[in-house]
Short mmCIF file of C-alpha atoms and ligand atoms in Angstrom, two decimals:
data_model
loop_
_atom_site.label_atom_id
_atom_site.label_comp_id
_atom_site.label_asym_id
_atom_site.label_seq_id
_atom_site.Cartn_x
_atom_site.Cartn_y
_atom_site.Cartn_z
CA MET A 2 10.01 -28.76 1.36
CA LEU A 3 10.35 -30.52 -2.01
CA ARG A 4 13.73 -30.90 -3.65
CA SER A 5 14.39 -31.55 -7.31
CA ILE A 6 17.66 -32.13 -9.14
CA ALA A 7 18.38 -31.26 -12.76
CA VAL A 8 21.43 -31.02 -14.99
CA VAL A 9 21.70 -28.17 -17.48
CA ALA A 10 23.96 -28.60 -20.49
CA PRO A 11 24.59 -26.95 -23.85
CA THR A 12 22.39 -28.31 -26.61
CA ARG A 13 24.58 -27.92 -29.67
CA THR A 14 28.23 -28.54 -30.43
CA PHE A 15 29.35 -24.94 -29.90
CA ALA A 16 30.58 -25.75 -26.41
CA ARG A 17 33.20 -28.12 -27.77
CA ALA A 18 35.04 -25.18 -29.34
CA TYR A 19 36.18 -24.28 -25.83
CA ALA A 20 38.79 -26.06 -23.84
CA THR A 21 37.24 -27.37 -20.64
CA ALA A 22 38.57 -25.16 -17.87
CA THR A 23 38.40 -26.42 -14.31
CA SER A 24 39.93 -23.40 -12.58
CA PRO A 25 37.05 -20.94 -12.12
CA HIS A 26 37.28 -17.31 -13.19
CA ALA A 27 34.09 -15.28 -12.78
CA LEU A 28 33.02 -12.28 -14.81
CA LEU A 29 30.73 -10.12 -12.66
CA LEU A 30 28.36 -7.63 -14.22
CA ILE A 31 28.61 -4.48 -12.07
CA GLU A 32 25.26 -2.75 -12.40
CA HIS A 33 24.87 0.88 -11.44
CA ARG A 34 22.28 3.62 -11.17
CA ASN A 35 22.52 7.33 -10.38
CA GLY A 36 26.26 7.12 -9.86
CA ALA A 37 26.14 4.24 -7.36
CA VAL A 38 26.87 0.52 -7.67
CA GLU A 39 23.60 -1.40 -7.28
CA SER A 40 23.44 -3.28 -3.98
CA GLY A 41 22.45 -6.46 -5.84
CA SER A 42 25.87 -6.44 -7.54
CA LEU A 43 27.52 -6.45 -4.11
CA SER A 44 25.62 -9.65 -3.22
CA ALA A 45 26.51 -11.11 -6.63
CA LEU A 46 30.18 -10.36 -5.88
CA THR A 47 29.94 -12.38 -2.66
CA ALA A 48 28.39 -15.27 -4.61
CA ALA A 49 31.07 -15.03 -7.33
CA GLN A 50 33.83 -15.31 -4.72
CA GLN A 51 32.36 -18.59 -3.50
CA LEU A 52 33.46 -20.17 -6.78
CA GLY A 53 36.98 -20.02 -5.37
CA GLY A 54 38.77 -18.25 -8.22
CA PRO A 55 39.49 -14.70 -9.38
CA VAL A 56 36.57 -12.33 -10.01
CA THR A 57 36.72 -9.77 -12.81
CA GLY A 58 34.10 -7.03 -12.69
CA ILE A 59 32.77 -5.37 -15.82
CA VAL A 60 31.33 -1.85 -15.82
CA VAL A 61 29.39 -0.85 -18.95
CA GLY A 62 27.65 2.49 -19.32
CA GLY A 63 27.64 5.99 -20.73
CA PRO A 64 30.86 8.08 -20.74
CA ASP A 65 29.47 10.33 -17.95
CA GLU A 66 28.85 7.45 -15.55
CA VAL A 67 31.61 4.90 -16.07
CA PRO A 68 34.58 6.84 -14.55
CA GLY A 69 32.71 7.47 -11.25
CA ILE A 70 31.46 3.87 -11.00
CA LEU A 71 34.93 2.60 -11.79
CA GLU A 72 36.35 4.51 -8.81
CA LYS A 73 33.69 2.99 -6.53
CA ALA A 74 34.19 -0.52 -7.96
CA LYS A 75 37.95 -0.30 -7.36
CA LYS A 76 37.26 -0.13 -3.61
CA LEU A 77 35.17 -3.30 -3.52
CA LYS A 78 36.65 -6.21 -1.64
CA GLY A 79 37.02 -9.30 -3.77
CA LEU A 80 37.54 -7.97 -7.29
CA THR A 81 40.77 -9.14 -8.88
CA SER A 82 40.41 -6.94 -11.94
CA ILE A 83 37.90 -4.62 -13.59
CA LEU A 84 37.03 -4.16 -17.24
CA HIS A 85 35.15 -1.07 -18.35
CA SER A 86 33.56 0.08 -21.55
CA ALA A 87 32.02 3.51 -22.00
CA SER A 88 29.94 4.69 -24.94
CA PRO A 89 26.81 6.84 -25.40
CA GLN A 90 25.12 3.72 -26.80
CA TYR A 91 25.54 1.98 -23.41
CA ALA A 92 23.84 4.76 -21.42
CA PHE A 93 20.50 2.90 -21.14
CA SER A 94 21.54 -0.73 -20.88
CA VAL A 95 19.56 -1.96 -23.91
CA PRO A 96 20.26 -5.74 -23.98
CA GLU A 97 20.53 -5.94 -27.77
CA ILE A 98 23.21 -3.23 -27.68
CA VAL A 99 25.25 -4.47 -24.70
CA SER A 100 25.08 -8.15 -25.70
CA PRO A 101 27.67 -8.03 -28.56
CA LEU A 102 30.30 -6.65 -26.17
CA LEU A 103 29.85 -9.62 -23.84
CA GLU A 104 29.62 -12.09 -26.71
CA LYS A 105 33.01 -10.87 -27.94
CA LEU A 106 34.52 -11.09 -24.47
CA LEU A 107 33.17 -14.60 -23.90
CA GLY A 108 33.96 -16.05 -27.30
CA SER A 109 36.40 -18.84 -28.06
CA GLY A 110 39.53 -18.67 -25.87
CA THR A 111 37.87 -16.63 -23.12
CA PRO A 112 39.45 -16.98 -19.66
CA TYR A 113 36.03 -16.72 -17.98
CA THR A 114 34.25 -19.83 -16.74
CA HIS A 115 31.25 -18.11 -15.09
CA VAL A 116 29.18 -14.98 -15.76
CA VAL A 117 27.47 -13.64 -12.66
CA SER A 118 24.96 -10.89 -12.01
CA SER A 119 22.22 -9.90 -9.61
CA HIS A 120 18.72 -11.10 -10.54
CA SER A 121 17.76 -7.59 -11.70
CA SER A 122 15.37 -6.75 -14.54
CA ALA A 123 18.28 -5.55 -16.68
CA ALA A 124 20.32 -8.70 -16.06
CA LYS A 125 17.27 -10.92 -16.70
CA ALA A 126 17.04 -9.31 -20.14
CA LEU A 127 20.76 -9.38 -20.90
CA LEU A 128 22.29 -12.58 -19.55
CA PRO A 129 19.96 -15.18 -21.14
CA ARG A 130 20.41 -13.38 -24.48
CA VAL A 131 24.21 -13.63 -24.31
CA ALA A 132 24.02 -17.23 -23.04
CA ALA A 133 21.72 -18.19 -25.91
CA LYS A 134 24.07 -16.59 -28.43
CA LEU A 135 26.89 -18.71 -26.97
CA ASP A 136 24.61 -21.76 -26.83
CA VAL A 137 25.08 -22.30 -23.12
CA PRO A 138 22.38 -22.48 -20.43
CA ALA A 139 21.70 -19.79 -17.83
CA VAL A 140 20.60 -20.54 -14.27
CA SER A 141 18.52 -17.81 -12.67
CA ASP A 142 17.80 -16.55 -9.16
CA ILE A 143 20.21 -18.83 -7.30
CA THR A 144 20.36 -18.91 -3.50
CA GLY A 145 23.40 -21.18 -3.12
CA LEU A 146 26.29 -22.57 -5.15
CA GLU A 147 29.17 -24.97 -4.94
CA HIS A 148 31.94 -25.31 -7.49
CA ASP A 149 33.80 -28.60 -7.83
CA ALA A 150 37.24 -27.58 -9.05
CA SER A 151 38.30 -31.15 -9.81
CA SER A 152 35.44 -31.81 -12.24
CA GLY A 153 34.67 -28.21 -13.32
CA SER A 154 30.98 -28.60 -12.54
CA THR A 155 28.99 -26.08 -10.53
CA THR A 156 25.90 -26.95 -8.52
CA PHE A 157 23.31 -24.29 -7.76
CA THR A 158 20.20 -24.18 -5.58
CA ARG A 159 17.25 -22.05 -6.60
CA PRO A 160 13.72 -21.71 -5.22
CA ILE A 161 10.87 -22.82 -7.49
CA TYR A 162 7.05 -22.89 -7.13
CA ALA A 163 7.00 -19.63 -5.18
CA GLY A 164 9.68 -20.92 -2.83
CA ASN A 165 7.82 -24.11 -1.94
CA ALA A 166 10.50 -26.30 -3.48
CA ILE A 167 14.24 -25.95 -3.89
CA ALA A 168 15.73 -27.14 -7.17
CA THR A 169 19.34 -28.32 -7.24
CA VAL A 170 20.75 -27.65 -10.69
CA ARG A 171 24.15 -28.81 -11.88
CA ALA A 172 25.99 -27.17 -14.77
CA PRO A 173 28.53 -29.86 -15.76
CA SER A 174 32.08 -29.25 -16.95
CA THR A 175 30.88 -29.48 -20.58
CA VAL A 176 29.22 -26.10 -20.06
CA PRO A 177 32.27 -23.94 -20.75
CA VAL A 178 30.80 -20.65 -19.51
CA LYS A 179 28.18 -20.95 -16.80
CA PHE A 180 25.76 -18.03 -16.51
CA PHE A 181 23.84 -17.38 -13.32
CA THR A 182 21.88 -14.62 -11.61
CA VAL A 183 21.89 -14.26 -7.84
CA ARG A 184 19.01 -13.70 -5.42
CA SER A 185 20.37 -10.73 -3.46
CA THR A 186 18.69 -11.63 -0.19
CA ALA A 187 20.58 -14.94 -0.07
CA PHE A 188 24.11 -13.44 -0.07
CA SER A 189 25.54 -10.66 2.06
CA ALA A 190 26.82 -7.54 0.33
CA ALA A 191 30.57 -7.50 -0.39
CA PRO A 192 32.18 -4.82 1.77
CA GLU A 193 34.55 -2.05 0.72
CA ASP A 194 38.30 -2.39 1.07
CA GLU A 195 40.27 0.86 0.87
CA SER A 196 43.45 -1.09 0.19
CA ALA A 197 42.02 -2.98 -2.79
CA SER A 198 43.95 -2.43 -6.00
CA PRO A 199 42.37 -4.43 -8.84
CA GLU A 200 43.92 -4.33 -12.28
CA VAL A 201 41.87 -2.04 -14.56
CA LYS A 202 41.49 -2.37 -18.31
CA ALA A 203 39.39 -0.46 -20.84
CA LEU A 204 37.41 -2.39 -23.47
CA GLU A 205 36.61 -0.97 -26.89
CA PRO A 206 32.81 -0.68 -27.24
CA VAL A 207 31.29 -2.86 -29.96
CA GLN A 208 29.32 -0.47 -32.14
CA VAL A 209 25.77 -1.68 -32.84
CA THR A 210 24.04 -0.01 -35.75
CA ASP A 211 21.20 -2.46 -36.38
CA SER A 212 19.61 -2.93 -32.94
CA PRO A 213 15.96 -3.97 -33.22
CA THR A 214 15.16 -1.93 -30.10
CA GLU A 215 16.08 1.55 -28.95
CA HIS A 216 15.65 3.39 -25.70
CA ILE A 217 12.93 6.06 -25.88
CA SER A 218 12.45 7.23 -22.31
CA THR A 219 12.64 6.15 -18.69
CA GLU A 220 9.97 7.02 -16.16
CA LEU A 221 10.95 6.43 -12.58
CA THR A 222 8.69 6.59 -9.55
CA LYS A 223 10.15 9.29 -7.31
CA SER A 224 10.17 8.64 -3.59
CA ASP A 225 12.08 9.96 -0.59
CA ARG A 226 11.65 6.64 1.14
CA PRO A 227 14.30 3.89 1.23
CA GLU A 228 14.29 1.63 -1.82
CA LEU A 229 11.93 -1.32 -1.23
CA GLY A 230 14.39 -3.99 -2.38
CA THR A 231 17.15 -2.93 0.01
CA ALA A 232 15.31 -1.23 2.92
CA LYS A 233 16.03 -2.48 6.45
CA ARG A 234 12.37 -1.99 7.41
CA VAL A 235 9.27 -2.47 5.27
CA VAL A 236 5.65 -1.62 6.08
CA SER A 237 3.35 -3.46 3.66
CA GLY A 238 -0.38 -3.11 3.20
CA GLY A 239 -3.02 -5.35 1.66
CA ARG A 240 -6.53 -5.29 0.29
CA ALA A 241 -7.89 -4.43 3.74
CA LEU A 242 -6.61 -0.85 3.34
CA LYS A 243 -9.77 -0.17 1.24
CA ASN A 244 -8.48 2.43 -1.24
CA ALA A 245 -5.43 4.46 -2.29
CA GLU A 246 -6.23 7.29 0.08
CA THR A 247 -6.61 5.19 3.24
CA PHE A 248 -3.59 3.09 2.20
CA LYS A 249 -1.43 6.22 2.19
CA LYS A 250 -3.07 7.88 5.17
CA THR A 251 -2.73 4.76 7.34
CA LEU A 252 0.66 3.39 6.34
CA ASP A 253 2.76 6.50 5.55
CA PRO A 254 2.91 7.84 9.14
CA LEU A 255 4.00 4.41 10.42
CA ALA A 256 6.61 4.07 7.64
CA ASP A 257 7.83 7.63 8.41
CA VAL A 258 8.32 6.97 12.08
CA LEU A 259 10.17 3.70 11.34
CA GLY A 260 12.19 5.10 8.41
CA ALA A 261 10.71 2.22 6.41
CA ALA A 262 9.95 1.55 2.76
CA VAL A 263 6.31 0.92 1.84
CA GLY A 264 5.29 -2.34 0.17
CA ALA A 265 1.97 -3.83 -0.92
CA SER A 266 0.26 -7.10 -1.70
CA ARG A 267 -0.77 -7.80 -5.25
CA ALA A 268 -4.42 -7.37 -4.31
CA ALA A 269 -3.60 -3.83 -3.12
CA VAL A 270 -1.64 -3.09 -6.29
CA ASP A 271 -4.30 -4.55 -8.59
CA ALA A 272 -6.97 -2.47 -6.83
CA GLY A 273 -4.90 0.67 -7.46
CA TYR A 274 -4.05 1.42 -3.81
CA ALA A 275 -0.31 1.31 -4.46
CA ASP A 276 2.11 1.56 -7.36
CA ASN A 277 3.19 -1.59 -9.20
CA SER A 278 6.78 -1.03 -8.11
CA LEU A 279 5.72 -1.63 -4.49
CA GLN A 280 4.40 -5.16 -5.00
CA VAL A 281 6.06 -7.78 -2.82
CA GLY A 282 5.85 -11.44 -3.75
CA GLN A 283 6.30 -14.07 -6.40
CA THR A 284 5.50 -11.64 -9.20
CA GLY A 285 6.79 -8.58 -7.37
CA LYS A 286 9.92 -7.84 -5.38
CA VAL A 287 11.68 -10.30 -3.10
CA VAL A 288 12.70 -8.59 0.13
CA ALA A 289 14.39 -9.76 3.33
CA PRO A 290 14.51 -6.72 5.63
CA GLU A 291 15.25 -6.78 9.35
CA LEU A 292 11.60 -5.87 9.99
CA TYR A 293 8.62 -6.66 7.72
CA MET A 294 5.18 -5.49 8.82
CA ALA A 295 2.28 -7.14 6.99
CA ILE A 296 -0.84 -5.06 7.61
CA GLY A 297 -4.18 -6.35 6.40
CA ILE A 298 -2.42 -8.98 4.31
CA SER A 299 -3.76 -12.55 4.43
CA GLY A 300 -0.42 -14.28 3.71
CA ALA A 301 -1.09 -16.10 0.42
CA ILE A 302 1.88 -18.25 -0.66
CA GLN A 303 2.58 -15.88 -3.55
CA HIS A 304 3.01 -13.03 -1.07
CA LEU A 305 5.09 -15.14 1.34
CA ALA A 306 7.45 -15.99 -1.55
CA GLY A 307 8.57 -12.37 -1.51
CA MET A 308 9.03 -11.75 2.22
CA LYS A 309 9.28 -14.93 4.26
CA ASP A 310 13.07 -14.60 4.65
CA SER A 311 12.64 -11.31 6.55
CA LYS A 312 14.41 -11.38 9.93
CA MET A 313 11.33 -10.32 11.92
CA ILE A 314 7.78 -10.51 10.58
CA VAL A 315 5.03 -8.58 12.34
CA ALA A 316 1.44 -9.17 11.20
CA ILE A 317 -1.68 -7.17 11.99
CA ASN A 318 -4.87 -8.87 10.87
CA LYS A 319 -8.35 -9.05 12.30
CA ASP A 320 -8.70 -12.72 11.36
CA ALA A 321 -6.84 -14.89 13.90
CA ASP A 322 -6.77 -17.74 11.36
CA ALA A 323 -5.09 -15.71 8.60
CA PRO A 324 -2.15 -17.71 7.16
CA ILE A 325 0.21 -14.75 7.70
CA PHE A 326 0.26 -15.64 11.41
CA GLN A 327 1.94 -18.95 10.54
CA VAL A 328 5.10 -17.13 9.45
CA ALA A 329 4.85 -14.12 11.79
CA ASP A 330 7.22 -13.69 14.72
CA VAL A 331 4.83 -11.20 16.29
CA GLY A 332 1.11 -11.19 15.55
CA LEU A 333 -1.63 -8.79 16.54
CA VAL A 334 -5.25 -9.80 16.02
CA ALA A 335 -6.89 -6.41 15.68
CA ASP A 336 -8.60 -4.00 13.34
CA LEU A 337 -5.76 -2.27 11.53
CA PHE A 338 -7.62 1.06 11.51
CA ASP A 339 -7.40 1.08 15.32
CA ALA A 340 -4.06 -0.64 15.77
CA VAL A 341 -1.88 1.18 13.21
CA PRO A 342 -2.60 4.77 14.35
CA GLU A 343 -2.16 3.71 17.98
CA LEU A 344 1.13 1.96 17.23
CA THR A 345 2.35 4.97 15.24
CA GLU A 346 1.59 7.34 18.11
CA LYS A 347 3.34 5.06 20.62
CA LEU A 348 6.42 4.80 18.37
CA LYS A 349 6.50 8.59 17.99
CA ASN A 350 6.65 8.95 21.72
C1 FAD B 423 0.47 -16.42 -10.35
C2 FAD B 423 0.14 -15.56 -9.17
C3 FAD B 423 1.09 -14.66 -8.72
C4 FAD B 423 0.83 -13.85 -7.62
N1 FAD B 423 1.79 -12.98 -7.18
C5 FAD B 423 1.57 -12.28 -6.06
C6 FAD B 423 2.58 -11.42 -5.52
O1 FAD B 423 3.66 -11.26 -6.07
N2 FAD B 423 2.30 -10.76 -4.38
C7 FAD B 423 1.09 -10.89 -3.72
O2 FAD B 423 0.91 -10.24 -2.66
N3 FAD B 423 0.13 -11.67 -4.21
C8 FAD B 423 0.33 -12.36 -5.37
N4 FAD B 423 -0.67 -13.12 -5.87
C9 FAD B 423 -2.02 -12.99 -5.28
C10 FAD B 423 -2.20 -13.80 -4.01
O3 FAD B 423 -2.63 -15.09 -4.33
C11 FAD B 423 -3.28 -13.14 -3.11
O4 FAD B 423 -4.48 -13.00 -3.85
C12 FAD B 423 -2.91 -11.76 -2.59
O5 FAD B 423 -1.62 -11.82 -1.99
C13 FAD B 423 -3.94 -11.32 -1.56
O6 FAD B 423 -3.66 -10.02 -1.12
P1 FAD B 423 -4.14 -9.52 0.31
O7 FAD B 423 -3.55 -10.40 1.34
O8 FAD B 423 -3.88 -8.07 0.36
O9 FAD B 423 -5.72 -9.68 0.20
P2 FAD B 423 -6.70 -10.72 0.91
O10 FAD B 423 -6.30 -12.11 0.64
O11 FAD B 423 -8.07 -10.31 0.53
O12 FAD B 423 -6.49 -10.46 2.47
C14 FAD B 423 -6.88 -9.33 3.14
C15 FAD B 423 -6.63 -9.60 4.61
O13 FAD B 423 -6.95 -8.43 5.34
C16 FAD B 423 -7.60 -8.80 6.54
N5 FAD B 423 -8.42 -7.66 6.98
C17 FAD B 423 -9.55 -7.18 6.39
N6 FAD B 423 -9.96 -6.07 7.02
C18 FAD B 423 -9.09 -5.84 8.02
C19 FAD B 423 -8.97 -4.85 9.03
N7 FAD B 423 -9.83 -3.84 9.11
N8 FAD B 423 -7.95 -4.94 9.92
C20 FAD B 423 -7.06 -5.96 9.87
N9 FAD B 423 -7.11 -6.92 8.93
C21 FAD B 423 -8.10 -6.87 8.01
C22 FAD B 423 -8.40 -10.04 6.19
O14 FAD B 423 -8.65 -10.81 7.36
C23 FAD B 423 -7.48 -10.72 5.20
O15 FAD B 423 -6.63 -11.65 5.86
C24 FAD B 423 -0.44 -13.93 -6.98
C25 FAD B 423 -1.38 -14.85 -7.43
C26 FAD B 423 -1.10 -15.64 -8.50
C27 FAD B 423 -2.14 -16.62 -8.98
#
């Protein structure tokens, strides 16, 4: 495993407008969907607590959603206080529209030293934008962190080159507000605490009338299965599944009997066997379930980058030399079209 070390620092003089704060105070973006706090935000809360200071959560959204999410956020263990801002303009989390609210909150004199979020698509669009406006760097997809309270610097680790190297990145004390996104699989989810009583404060929305982008529509893939990113069990298929019909016919019964989410290699997605949202890997989702079954997947490094932290990896492949067997805990050298139906039947019984 390669290791590299880098220091990130603000490029212009803006940072000097802030007093250098050494006592950390994190601002955590609490993301939500369909009335629930996103699980990635729970992992980000755990990471934020490791800084060793108070953690303030911020809930931004439409007026219909914010009150319900606020109630759920109040029960999270580890939040010192919660800010919330509700407006119809925040209903779809358009980065250009949410950014001014954060910019105002993080401007000169802000008490916050860190801005933390899960490494979600929405956060990847929002946080670097706000950081750039404040002329501070953002560190993405971290898997570890350490804050040095005496110097005010924070050191992060983050995988690079599809997980083949770990970069150690230090944001020095001259970075007044350190932005980072968190790889959810690297931190456990913060639990609930019925006795939690964080301070709650409403924030006036910042009206944006000249956004260059607007939300038109959202199309979501509907599925009764567990969500791929957070499922405890995942059954993934590769190019060997031949086509969309055999992919579904072979893997769905196994996923049903295991209560698992379905995933796919990029080759399977590119060939149209499975939806884009199911891709696991460097350019897909990163998952770390208790059980990951790789079926007819060769185990290219780009695929491994998305699943190698799974607790138990089971591989079925007819090629005994397939690289997937190097990371598998249990391997079966067999034709998947024989092995998967047989396994499914045995599990049913
Ligand atoms: C920049 C970049 C990013 C990428 N990102 C990703 C990513 O996010 N995710 C990803 O998955 N890939 C990604 N890839 C592609 C990756 O390199 C591989 O091409 C891809 O993972 C291969 O998919 P596969 O294992 O399904 O197909 P193959 O490599 O073709 O493997 C098929 C496997 O099925 C086995 N097999 C065939 N028939 C049977 C059978 N009947 N029974 C049992 N086994 C059988 C074969 O022995 C073989 O091992 C990326 C590539 C690049 C360059």
